[in-house]
Tab-separated table of C-alpha atoms and ligand atoms in Angstrom:
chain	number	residue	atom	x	y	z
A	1	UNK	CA	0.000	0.000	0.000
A	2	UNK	CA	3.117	2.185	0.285
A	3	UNK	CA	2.519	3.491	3.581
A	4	UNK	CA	4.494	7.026	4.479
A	5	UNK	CA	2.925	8.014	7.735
A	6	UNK	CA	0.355	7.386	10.247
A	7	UNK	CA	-1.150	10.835	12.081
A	8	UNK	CA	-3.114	10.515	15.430
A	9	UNK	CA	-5.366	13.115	16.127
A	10	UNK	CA	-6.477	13.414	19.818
A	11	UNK	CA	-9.788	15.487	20.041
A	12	UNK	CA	-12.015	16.168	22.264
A	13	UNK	CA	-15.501	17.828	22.386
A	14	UNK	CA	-18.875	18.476	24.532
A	15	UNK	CA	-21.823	17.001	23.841
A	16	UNK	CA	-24.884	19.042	22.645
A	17	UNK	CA	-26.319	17.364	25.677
A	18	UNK	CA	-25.279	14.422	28.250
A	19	UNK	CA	-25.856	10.846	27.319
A	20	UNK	CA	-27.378	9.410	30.229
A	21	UNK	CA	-26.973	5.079	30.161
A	22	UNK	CA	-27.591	3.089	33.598
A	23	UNK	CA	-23.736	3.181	34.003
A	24	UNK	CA	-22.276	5.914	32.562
A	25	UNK	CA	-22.750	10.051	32.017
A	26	UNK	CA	-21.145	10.861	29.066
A	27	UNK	CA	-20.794	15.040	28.884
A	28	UNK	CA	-17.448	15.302	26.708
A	29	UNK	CA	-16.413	12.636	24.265
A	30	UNK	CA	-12.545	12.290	23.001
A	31	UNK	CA	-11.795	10.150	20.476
A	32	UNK	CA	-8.657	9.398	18.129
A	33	UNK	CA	-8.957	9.762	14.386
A	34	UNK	CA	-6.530	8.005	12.684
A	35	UNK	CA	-4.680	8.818	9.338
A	36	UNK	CA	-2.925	7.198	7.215
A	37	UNK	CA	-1.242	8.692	4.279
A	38	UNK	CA	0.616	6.855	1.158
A	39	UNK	CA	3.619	7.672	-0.513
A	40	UNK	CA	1.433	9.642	-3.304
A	41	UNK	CA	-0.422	11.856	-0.719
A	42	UNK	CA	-3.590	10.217	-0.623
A	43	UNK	CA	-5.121	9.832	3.240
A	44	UNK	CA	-7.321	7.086	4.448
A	45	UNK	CA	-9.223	7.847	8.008
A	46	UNK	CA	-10.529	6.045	11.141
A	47	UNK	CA	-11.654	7.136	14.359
A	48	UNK	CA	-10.973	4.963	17.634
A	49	UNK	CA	-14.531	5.587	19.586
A	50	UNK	CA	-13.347	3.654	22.811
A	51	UNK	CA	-14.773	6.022	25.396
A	52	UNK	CA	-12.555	8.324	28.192
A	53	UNK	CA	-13.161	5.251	30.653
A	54	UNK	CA	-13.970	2.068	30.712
A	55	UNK	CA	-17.437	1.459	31.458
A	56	UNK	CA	-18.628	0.059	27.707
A	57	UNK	CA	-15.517	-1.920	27.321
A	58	UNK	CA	-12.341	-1.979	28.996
A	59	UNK	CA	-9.960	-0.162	26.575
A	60	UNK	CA	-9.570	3.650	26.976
A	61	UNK	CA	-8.865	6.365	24.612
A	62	UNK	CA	-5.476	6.490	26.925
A	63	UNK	CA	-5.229	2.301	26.474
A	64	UNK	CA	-5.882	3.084	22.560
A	65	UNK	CA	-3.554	5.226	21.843
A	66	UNK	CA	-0.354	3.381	24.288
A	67	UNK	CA	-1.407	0.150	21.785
A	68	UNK	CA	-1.428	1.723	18.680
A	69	UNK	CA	1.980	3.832	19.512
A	70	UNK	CA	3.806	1.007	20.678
A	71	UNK	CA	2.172	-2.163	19.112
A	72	UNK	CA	-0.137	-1.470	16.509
A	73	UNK	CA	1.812	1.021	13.803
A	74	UNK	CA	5.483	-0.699	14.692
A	75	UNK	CA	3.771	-4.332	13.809
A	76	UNK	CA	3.205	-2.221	10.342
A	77	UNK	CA	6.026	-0.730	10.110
A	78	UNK	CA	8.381	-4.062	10.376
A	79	UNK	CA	5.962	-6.136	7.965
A	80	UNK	CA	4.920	-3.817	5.332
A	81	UNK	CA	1.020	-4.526	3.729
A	82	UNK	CA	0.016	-4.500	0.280
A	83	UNK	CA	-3.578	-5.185	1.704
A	84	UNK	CA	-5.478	-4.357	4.423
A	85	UNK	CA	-6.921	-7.928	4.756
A	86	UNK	CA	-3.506	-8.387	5.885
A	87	UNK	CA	-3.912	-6.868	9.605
A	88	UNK	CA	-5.953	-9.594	10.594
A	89	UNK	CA	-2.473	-12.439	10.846
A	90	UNK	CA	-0.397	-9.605	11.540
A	91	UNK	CA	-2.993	-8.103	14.255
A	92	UNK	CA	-2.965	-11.517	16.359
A	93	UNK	CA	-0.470	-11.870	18.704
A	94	UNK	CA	-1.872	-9.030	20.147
A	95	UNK	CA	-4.867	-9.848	22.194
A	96	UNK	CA	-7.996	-8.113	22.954
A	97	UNK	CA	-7.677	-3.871	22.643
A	98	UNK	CA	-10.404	-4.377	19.549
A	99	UNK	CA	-11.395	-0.637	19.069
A	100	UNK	CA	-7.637	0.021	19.116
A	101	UNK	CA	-7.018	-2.099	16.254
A	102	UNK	CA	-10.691	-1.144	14.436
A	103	UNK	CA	-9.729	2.429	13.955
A	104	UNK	CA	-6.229	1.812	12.297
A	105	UNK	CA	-7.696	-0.891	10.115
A	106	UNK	CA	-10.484	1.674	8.694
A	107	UNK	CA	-8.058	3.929	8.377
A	108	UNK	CA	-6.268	1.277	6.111
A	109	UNK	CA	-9.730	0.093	4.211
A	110	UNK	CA	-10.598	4.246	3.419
A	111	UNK	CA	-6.817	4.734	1.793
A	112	UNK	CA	-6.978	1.081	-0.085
A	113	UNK	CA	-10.557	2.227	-0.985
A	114	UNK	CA	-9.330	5.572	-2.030
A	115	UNK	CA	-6.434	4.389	-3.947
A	116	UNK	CA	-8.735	2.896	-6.385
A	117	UNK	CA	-11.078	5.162	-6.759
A	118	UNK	CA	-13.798	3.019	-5.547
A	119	UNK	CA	-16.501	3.325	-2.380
A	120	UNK	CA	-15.396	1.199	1.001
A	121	UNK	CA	-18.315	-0.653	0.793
A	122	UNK	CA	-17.949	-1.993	-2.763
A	123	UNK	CA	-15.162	-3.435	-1.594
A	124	UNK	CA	-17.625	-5.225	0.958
A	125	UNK	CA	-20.273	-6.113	-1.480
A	126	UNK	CA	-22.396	-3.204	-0.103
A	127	UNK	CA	-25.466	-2.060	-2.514
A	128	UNK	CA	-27.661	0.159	-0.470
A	129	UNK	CA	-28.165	3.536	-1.761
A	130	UNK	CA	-29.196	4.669	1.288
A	131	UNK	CA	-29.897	3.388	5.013
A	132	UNK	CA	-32.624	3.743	7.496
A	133	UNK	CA	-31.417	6.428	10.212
A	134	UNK	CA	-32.255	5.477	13.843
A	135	UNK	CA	-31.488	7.558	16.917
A	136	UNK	CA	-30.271	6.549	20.529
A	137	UNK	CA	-32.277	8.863	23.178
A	138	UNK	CA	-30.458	8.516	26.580
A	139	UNK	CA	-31.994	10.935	29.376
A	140	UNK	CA	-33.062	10.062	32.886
A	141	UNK	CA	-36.128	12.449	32.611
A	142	UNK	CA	-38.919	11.036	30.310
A	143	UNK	CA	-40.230	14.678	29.697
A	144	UNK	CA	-36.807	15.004	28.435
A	145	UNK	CA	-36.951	12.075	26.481
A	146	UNK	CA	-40.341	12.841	24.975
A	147	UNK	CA	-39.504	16.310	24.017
A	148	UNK	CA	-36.414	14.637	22.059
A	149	UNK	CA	-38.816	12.022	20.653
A	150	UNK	CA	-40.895	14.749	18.994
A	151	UNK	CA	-37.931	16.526	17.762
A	152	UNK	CA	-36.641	13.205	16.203
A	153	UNK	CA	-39.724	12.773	14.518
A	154	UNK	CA	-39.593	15.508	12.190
A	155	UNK	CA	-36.507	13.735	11.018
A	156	UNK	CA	-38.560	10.629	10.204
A	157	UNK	CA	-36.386	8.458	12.744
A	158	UNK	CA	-37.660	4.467	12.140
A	159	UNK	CA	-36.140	3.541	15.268
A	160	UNK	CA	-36.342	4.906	18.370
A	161	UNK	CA	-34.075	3.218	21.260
A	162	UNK	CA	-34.247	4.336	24.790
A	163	UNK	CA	-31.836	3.513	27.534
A	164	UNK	CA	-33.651	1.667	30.279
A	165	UNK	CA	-32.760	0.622	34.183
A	166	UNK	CA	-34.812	-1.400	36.850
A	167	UNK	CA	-35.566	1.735	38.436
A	168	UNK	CA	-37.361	3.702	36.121
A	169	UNK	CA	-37.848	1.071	33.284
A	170	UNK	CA	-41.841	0.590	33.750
A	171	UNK	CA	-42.694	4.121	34.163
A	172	UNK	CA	-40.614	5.661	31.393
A	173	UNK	CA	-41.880	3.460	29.035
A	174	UNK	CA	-45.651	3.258	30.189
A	175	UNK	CA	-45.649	7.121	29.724
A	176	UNK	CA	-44.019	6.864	26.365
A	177	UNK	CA	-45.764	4.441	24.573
A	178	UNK	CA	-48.948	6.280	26.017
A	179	UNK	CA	-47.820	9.366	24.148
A	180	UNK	CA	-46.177	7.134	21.049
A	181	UNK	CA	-48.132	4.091	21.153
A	182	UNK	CA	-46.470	3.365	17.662
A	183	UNK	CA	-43.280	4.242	17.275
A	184	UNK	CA	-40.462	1.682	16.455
A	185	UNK	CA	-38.868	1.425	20.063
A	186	UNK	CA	-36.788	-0.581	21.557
A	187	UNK	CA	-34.875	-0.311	24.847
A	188	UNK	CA	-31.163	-1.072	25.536
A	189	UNK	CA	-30.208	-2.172	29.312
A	190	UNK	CA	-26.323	-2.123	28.904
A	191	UNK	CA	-26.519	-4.817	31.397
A	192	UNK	CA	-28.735	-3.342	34.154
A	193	UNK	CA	-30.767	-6.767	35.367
A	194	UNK	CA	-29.480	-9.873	36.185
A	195	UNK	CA	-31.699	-13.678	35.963
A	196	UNK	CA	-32.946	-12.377	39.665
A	197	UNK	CA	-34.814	-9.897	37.257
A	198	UNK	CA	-36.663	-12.437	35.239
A	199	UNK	CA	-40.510	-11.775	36.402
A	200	UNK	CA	-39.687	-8.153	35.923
A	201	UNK	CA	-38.273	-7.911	32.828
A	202	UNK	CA	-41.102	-10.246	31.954
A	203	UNK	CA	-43.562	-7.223	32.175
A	204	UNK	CA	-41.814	-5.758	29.602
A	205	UNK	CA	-43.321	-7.963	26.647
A	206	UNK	CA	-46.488	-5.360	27.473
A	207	UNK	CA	-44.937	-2.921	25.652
A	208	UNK	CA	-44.239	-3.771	21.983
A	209	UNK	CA	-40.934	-3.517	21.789
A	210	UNK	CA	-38.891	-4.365	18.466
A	211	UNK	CA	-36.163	-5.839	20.852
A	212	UNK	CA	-34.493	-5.420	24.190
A	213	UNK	CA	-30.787	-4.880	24.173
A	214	UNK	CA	-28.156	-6.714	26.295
A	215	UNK	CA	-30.261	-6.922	29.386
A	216	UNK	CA	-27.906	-9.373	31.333
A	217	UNK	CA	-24.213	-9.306	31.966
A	218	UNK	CA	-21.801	-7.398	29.317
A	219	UNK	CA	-20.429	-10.530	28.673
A	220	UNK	CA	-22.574	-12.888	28.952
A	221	UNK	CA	-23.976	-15.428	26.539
A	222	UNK	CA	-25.387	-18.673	28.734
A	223	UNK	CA	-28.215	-17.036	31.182
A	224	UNK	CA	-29.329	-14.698	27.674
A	225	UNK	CA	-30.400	-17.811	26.096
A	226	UNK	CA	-32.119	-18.995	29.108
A	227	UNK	CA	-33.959	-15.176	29.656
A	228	UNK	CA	-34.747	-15.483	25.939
A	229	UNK	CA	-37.043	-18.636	26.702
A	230	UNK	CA	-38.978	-16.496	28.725
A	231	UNK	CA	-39.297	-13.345	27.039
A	232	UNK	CA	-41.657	-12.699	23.755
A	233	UNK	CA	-39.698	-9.791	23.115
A	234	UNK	CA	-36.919	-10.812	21.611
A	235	UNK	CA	-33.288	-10.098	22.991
A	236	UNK	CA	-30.261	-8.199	21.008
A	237	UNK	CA	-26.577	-8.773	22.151
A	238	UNK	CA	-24.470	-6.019	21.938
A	239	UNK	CA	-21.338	-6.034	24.443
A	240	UNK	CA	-21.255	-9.186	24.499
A	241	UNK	CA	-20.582	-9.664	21.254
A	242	UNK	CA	-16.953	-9.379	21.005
A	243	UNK	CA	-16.293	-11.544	17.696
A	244	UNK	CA	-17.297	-14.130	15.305
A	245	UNK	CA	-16.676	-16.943	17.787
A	246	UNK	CA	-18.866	-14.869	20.554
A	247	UNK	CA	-21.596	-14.590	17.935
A	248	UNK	CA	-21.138	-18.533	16.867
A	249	UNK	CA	-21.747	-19.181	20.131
A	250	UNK	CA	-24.661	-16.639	20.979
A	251	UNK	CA	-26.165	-18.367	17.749
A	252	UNK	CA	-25.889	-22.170	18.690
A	253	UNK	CA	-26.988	-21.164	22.446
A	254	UNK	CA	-30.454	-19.523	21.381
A	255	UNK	CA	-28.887	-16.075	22.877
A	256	UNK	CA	-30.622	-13.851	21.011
A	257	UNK	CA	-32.487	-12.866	17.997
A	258	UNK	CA	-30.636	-10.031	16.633
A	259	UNK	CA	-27.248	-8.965	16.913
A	260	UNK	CA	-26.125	-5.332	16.898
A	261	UNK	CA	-22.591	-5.262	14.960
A	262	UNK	CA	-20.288	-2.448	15.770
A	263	UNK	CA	-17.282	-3.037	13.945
A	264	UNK	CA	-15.619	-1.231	16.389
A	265	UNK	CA	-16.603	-3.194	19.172
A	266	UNK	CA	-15.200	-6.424	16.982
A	267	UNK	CA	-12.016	-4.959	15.824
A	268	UNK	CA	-12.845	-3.722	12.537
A	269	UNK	CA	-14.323	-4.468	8.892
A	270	UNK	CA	-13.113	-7.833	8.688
A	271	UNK	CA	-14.923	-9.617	12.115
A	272	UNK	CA	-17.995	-7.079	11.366
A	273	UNK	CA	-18.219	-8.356	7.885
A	274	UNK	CA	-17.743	-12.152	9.444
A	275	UNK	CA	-20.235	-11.977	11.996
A	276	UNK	CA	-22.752	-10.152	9.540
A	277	UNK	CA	-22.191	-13.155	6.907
A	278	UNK	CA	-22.999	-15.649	9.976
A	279	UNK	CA	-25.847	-13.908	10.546
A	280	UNK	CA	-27.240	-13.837	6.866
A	281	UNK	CA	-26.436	-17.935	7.001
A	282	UNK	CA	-28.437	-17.932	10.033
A	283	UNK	CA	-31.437	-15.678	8.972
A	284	UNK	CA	-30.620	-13.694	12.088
A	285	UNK	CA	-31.488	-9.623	11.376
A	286	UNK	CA	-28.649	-7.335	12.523
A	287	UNK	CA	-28.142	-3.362	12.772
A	288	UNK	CA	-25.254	-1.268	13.008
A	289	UNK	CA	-24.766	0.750	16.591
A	290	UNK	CA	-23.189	3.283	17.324
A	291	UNK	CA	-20.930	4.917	19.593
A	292	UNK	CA	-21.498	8.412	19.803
A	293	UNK	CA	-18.805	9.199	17.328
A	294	UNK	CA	-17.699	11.495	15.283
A	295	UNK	CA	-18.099	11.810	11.259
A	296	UNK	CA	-15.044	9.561	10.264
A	297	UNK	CA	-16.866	6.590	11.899
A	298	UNK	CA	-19.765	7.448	11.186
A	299	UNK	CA	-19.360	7.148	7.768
A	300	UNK	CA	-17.313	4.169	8.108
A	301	UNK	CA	-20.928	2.721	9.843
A	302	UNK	CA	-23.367	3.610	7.212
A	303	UNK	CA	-21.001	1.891	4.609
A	304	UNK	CA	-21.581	-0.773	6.946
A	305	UNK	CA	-25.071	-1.029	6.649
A	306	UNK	CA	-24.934	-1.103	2.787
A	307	UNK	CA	-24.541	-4.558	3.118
A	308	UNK	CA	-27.757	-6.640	3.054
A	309	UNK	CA	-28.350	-8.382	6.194
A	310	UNK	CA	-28.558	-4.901	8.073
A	311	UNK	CA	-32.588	-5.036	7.651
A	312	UNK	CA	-33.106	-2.954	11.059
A	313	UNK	CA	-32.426	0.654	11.398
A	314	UNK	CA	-29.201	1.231	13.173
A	315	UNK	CA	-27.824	3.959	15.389
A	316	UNK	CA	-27.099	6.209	12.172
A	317	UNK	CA	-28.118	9.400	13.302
A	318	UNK	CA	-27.533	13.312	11.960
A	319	UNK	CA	-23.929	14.887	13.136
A	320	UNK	CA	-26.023	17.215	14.418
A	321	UNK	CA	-27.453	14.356	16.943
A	322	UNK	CA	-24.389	14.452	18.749
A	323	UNK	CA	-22.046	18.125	17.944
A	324	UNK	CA	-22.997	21.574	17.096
A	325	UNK	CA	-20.487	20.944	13.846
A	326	UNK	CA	-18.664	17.986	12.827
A	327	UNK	CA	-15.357	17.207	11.549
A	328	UNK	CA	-16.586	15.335	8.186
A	329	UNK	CA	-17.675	17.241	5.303
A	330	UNK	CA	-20.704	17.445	4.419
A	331	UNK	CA	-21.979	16.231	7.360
A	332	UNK	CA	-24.327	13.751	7.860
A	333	UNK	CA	-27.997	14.314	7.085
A	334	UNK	CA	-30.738	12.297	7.886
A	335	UNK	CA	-33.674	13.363	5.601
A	336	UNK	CA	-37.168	11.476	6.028
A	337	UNK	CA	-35.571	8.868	7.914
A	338	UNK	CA	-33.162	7.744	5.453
A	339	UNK	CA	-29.245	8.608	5.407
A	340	UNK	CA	-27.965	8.870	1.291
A	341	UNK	CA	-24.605	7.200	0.723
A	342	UNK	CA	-22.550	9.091	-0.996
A	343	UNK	CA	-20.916	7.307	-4.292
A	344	UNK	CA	-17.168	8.120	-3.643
A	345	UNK	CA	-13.857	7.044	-3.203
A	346	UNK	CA	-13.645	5.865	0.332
A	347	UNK	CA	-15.881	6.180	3.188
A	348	UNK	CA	-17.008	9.079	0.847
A	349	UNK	CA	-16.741	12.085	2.895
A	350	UNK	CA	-13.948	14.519	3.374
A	351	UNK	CA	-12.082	15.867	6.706
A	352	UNK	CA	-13.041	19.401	7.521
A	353	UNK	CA	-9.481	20.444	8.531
A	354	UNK	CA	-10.319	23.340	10.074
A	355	UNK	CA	-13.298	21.719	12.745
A	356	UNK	CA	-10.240	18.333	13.226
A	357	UNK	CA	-7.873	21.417	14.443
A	358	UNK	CA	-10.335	23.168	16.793
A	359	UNK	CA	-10.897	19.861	18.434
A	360	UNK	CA	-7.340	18.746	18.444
A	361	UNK	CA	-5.900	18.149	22.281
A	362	UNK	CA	-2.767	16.200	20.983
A	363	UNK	CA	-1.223	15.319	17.839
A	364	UNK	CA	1.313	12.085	16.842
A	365	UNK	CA	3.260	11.597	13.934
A	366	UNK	CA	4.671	8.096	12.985
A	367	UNK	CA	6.613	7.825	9.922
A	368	UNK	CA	6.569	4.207	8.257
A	369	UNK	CA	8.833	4.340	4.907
A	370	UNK	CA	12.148	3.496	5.439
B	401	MG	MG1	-26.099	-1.093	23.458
């Protein structure tokens, strides 16, 4: 690929608004966008959307950027790639650290993408022309979350996903679905109930919901399959979805129903393509989540869901969901609930230099040609 440099990009920014989960407040997000540039100038970018601690998974932006400096770029730079398909043998003798690896492999995929002049996702056997946007609300209040709800709707959302906890679960959605009673929802626990739970989550099945994700342990798959039994509505892994093998297994147990794929969650293109291809084999829907991110992987995410077994709406929501501005240009648009994909070279969007610089908290530069 004639590799000349790799640029990391530490940025930081607020959040229009905090993201409110049953673990975590997130009020400023930092992420690490990764570039990689070729000996004839062209870039290819990825974004590392591990959060600023570890309460989703257990890598950092602080863990991300230690493995790419020291691990990740050298492995590249002693064993030089003519593809990006590559990273996966060269990528495993070092364990785990999966969003770490995801954001320099996209940045890989864009550039090989790029330097033939051809979209990411043909390179995936994406066809999609466009993708059904869906939107993550995440407030505590359920005035709050109403008021967002009607908002959303002018947008023509198809999905609506609330976050839910034992506390409030019943209420918030009781009151919602009295105001909505039919809106695509579904509600996502990040692993707020444990089997003791069962009669309770039970009264959930009351409320129509397309799916409930990961109510049980983040990395479970055993006592999901058993909860499943027992539930109409049917469950969605996310965390604990880690890889093919975690998906193989969620599959063969009865786990779930639908997977969400984040390729960043997985460790890039490669697994998320895997796992989506199991799932197609399996007639087992799957969406694409997100992560609060940025542009760079957000677009990396709706070429994603070009590829046919993403039949639900993901988390593919407007920049302006998240940031007053973005760093992608243009920015990301969802338009009666449906998000065009641009025909381009790449993940099909450009950098807006000027927003990446305002954000920028810290800046590497690794050179690879020798
Ligand atoms: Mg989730």
């Amino acid at each position: 690929m004639k590799l000349s440099k790799v640029n990391l990009h530490l940025i930081s920014s607020p959040l229009k608004k905090p993201f409110e989960t049953s673990l975590e407040v997130v009020r400023n997000r930092e992420a690490i966008i990764v570039e990689t540039i070729d000996q004839d100038g062209n870039c290819g970018y990825g974004e590392v959307v591990a959060f600023s601690s570890p309460w989703y998974t257990e890598e950092t932006i602080k863990t991300c950027l230690h493995m790419l400096k020291d691990f990740l770029i050298p492995a590249i730079k002693s064993k030089p790639i003519s593809h990006p398909s590559q990273l996966e043998s060269i990528f495993v003798k070092f364990r785990g650290n999966r969003m770490a690896k995801a954001g320099l492999e996209g940045a890989l995929w864009d550039l090989y993408a790029k330097q033939r002049n051809i979209p990411l996702y043909e390179l995936f056997g994406g066809s999609r022309k466009s993708v059904q946007a869906g939107v993550v609300i995440a407030s505590k209040s359920v005035t709050d979350a109403m008021f967002s709800i009607e908002e959303y709707e002018k947008e023509g959302y198809q999905r609506y996903k609330i976050k839910i906890s034992p506390e409030s679960d019943l209420s918030f959605l009781k009151e919602i679905r009295q105001n909505y009673p039919h809106i695509p929802l579904m509600a996502d626990a990040n692993s707020a109930y444990s089997l003791k739970d069962l009669q309770h989550l039970k009264k959930l099945d009351e409320f129509n919901l397309m799916m409930i994700e990961q109510p049980l342990g983040h990395d479970d798959i055993v006592e999901h399959s058993e909860l499943q039994q027992s539930l109409m509505t049917p469950i969605c892994l996310d965390e604990s979805i880690t890889s093919y093998h975690a998906a193989k297994s969620a599959l063969a147990l009865k786990s779930c129903q639908i997977i969400n794929i984040k390729m960043s969650r997985v460790g890039g293109w490669m697994e998320a393509v895997k796992i989506h291809n199991l799932c197609v084999k399996n007639n087992i829907p799957v969406w694409c989540g997100g992560m609060i991110e940025f542009g760079i992987s957000r677009a990396h995410n709706l070429a994603l869901a070009t590829l046919p077994g993403f039949t639900i709406p993901g988390d593919l929501s407007s920049s302006s969901r998240f940031w007053e501005w973005d760093i992608i240009e243009p920015e990301i648009q969802v338009k009666n609930g449906q998000i065009i994909v641009p025909h381009k070279p790449g993940i099909g969007f450009e950098v807006n230099r000027k927003h990446l610089i305002k954000l920028l908290v810290h800046k590497e530069s690794i050179v690879l040609d020798r």
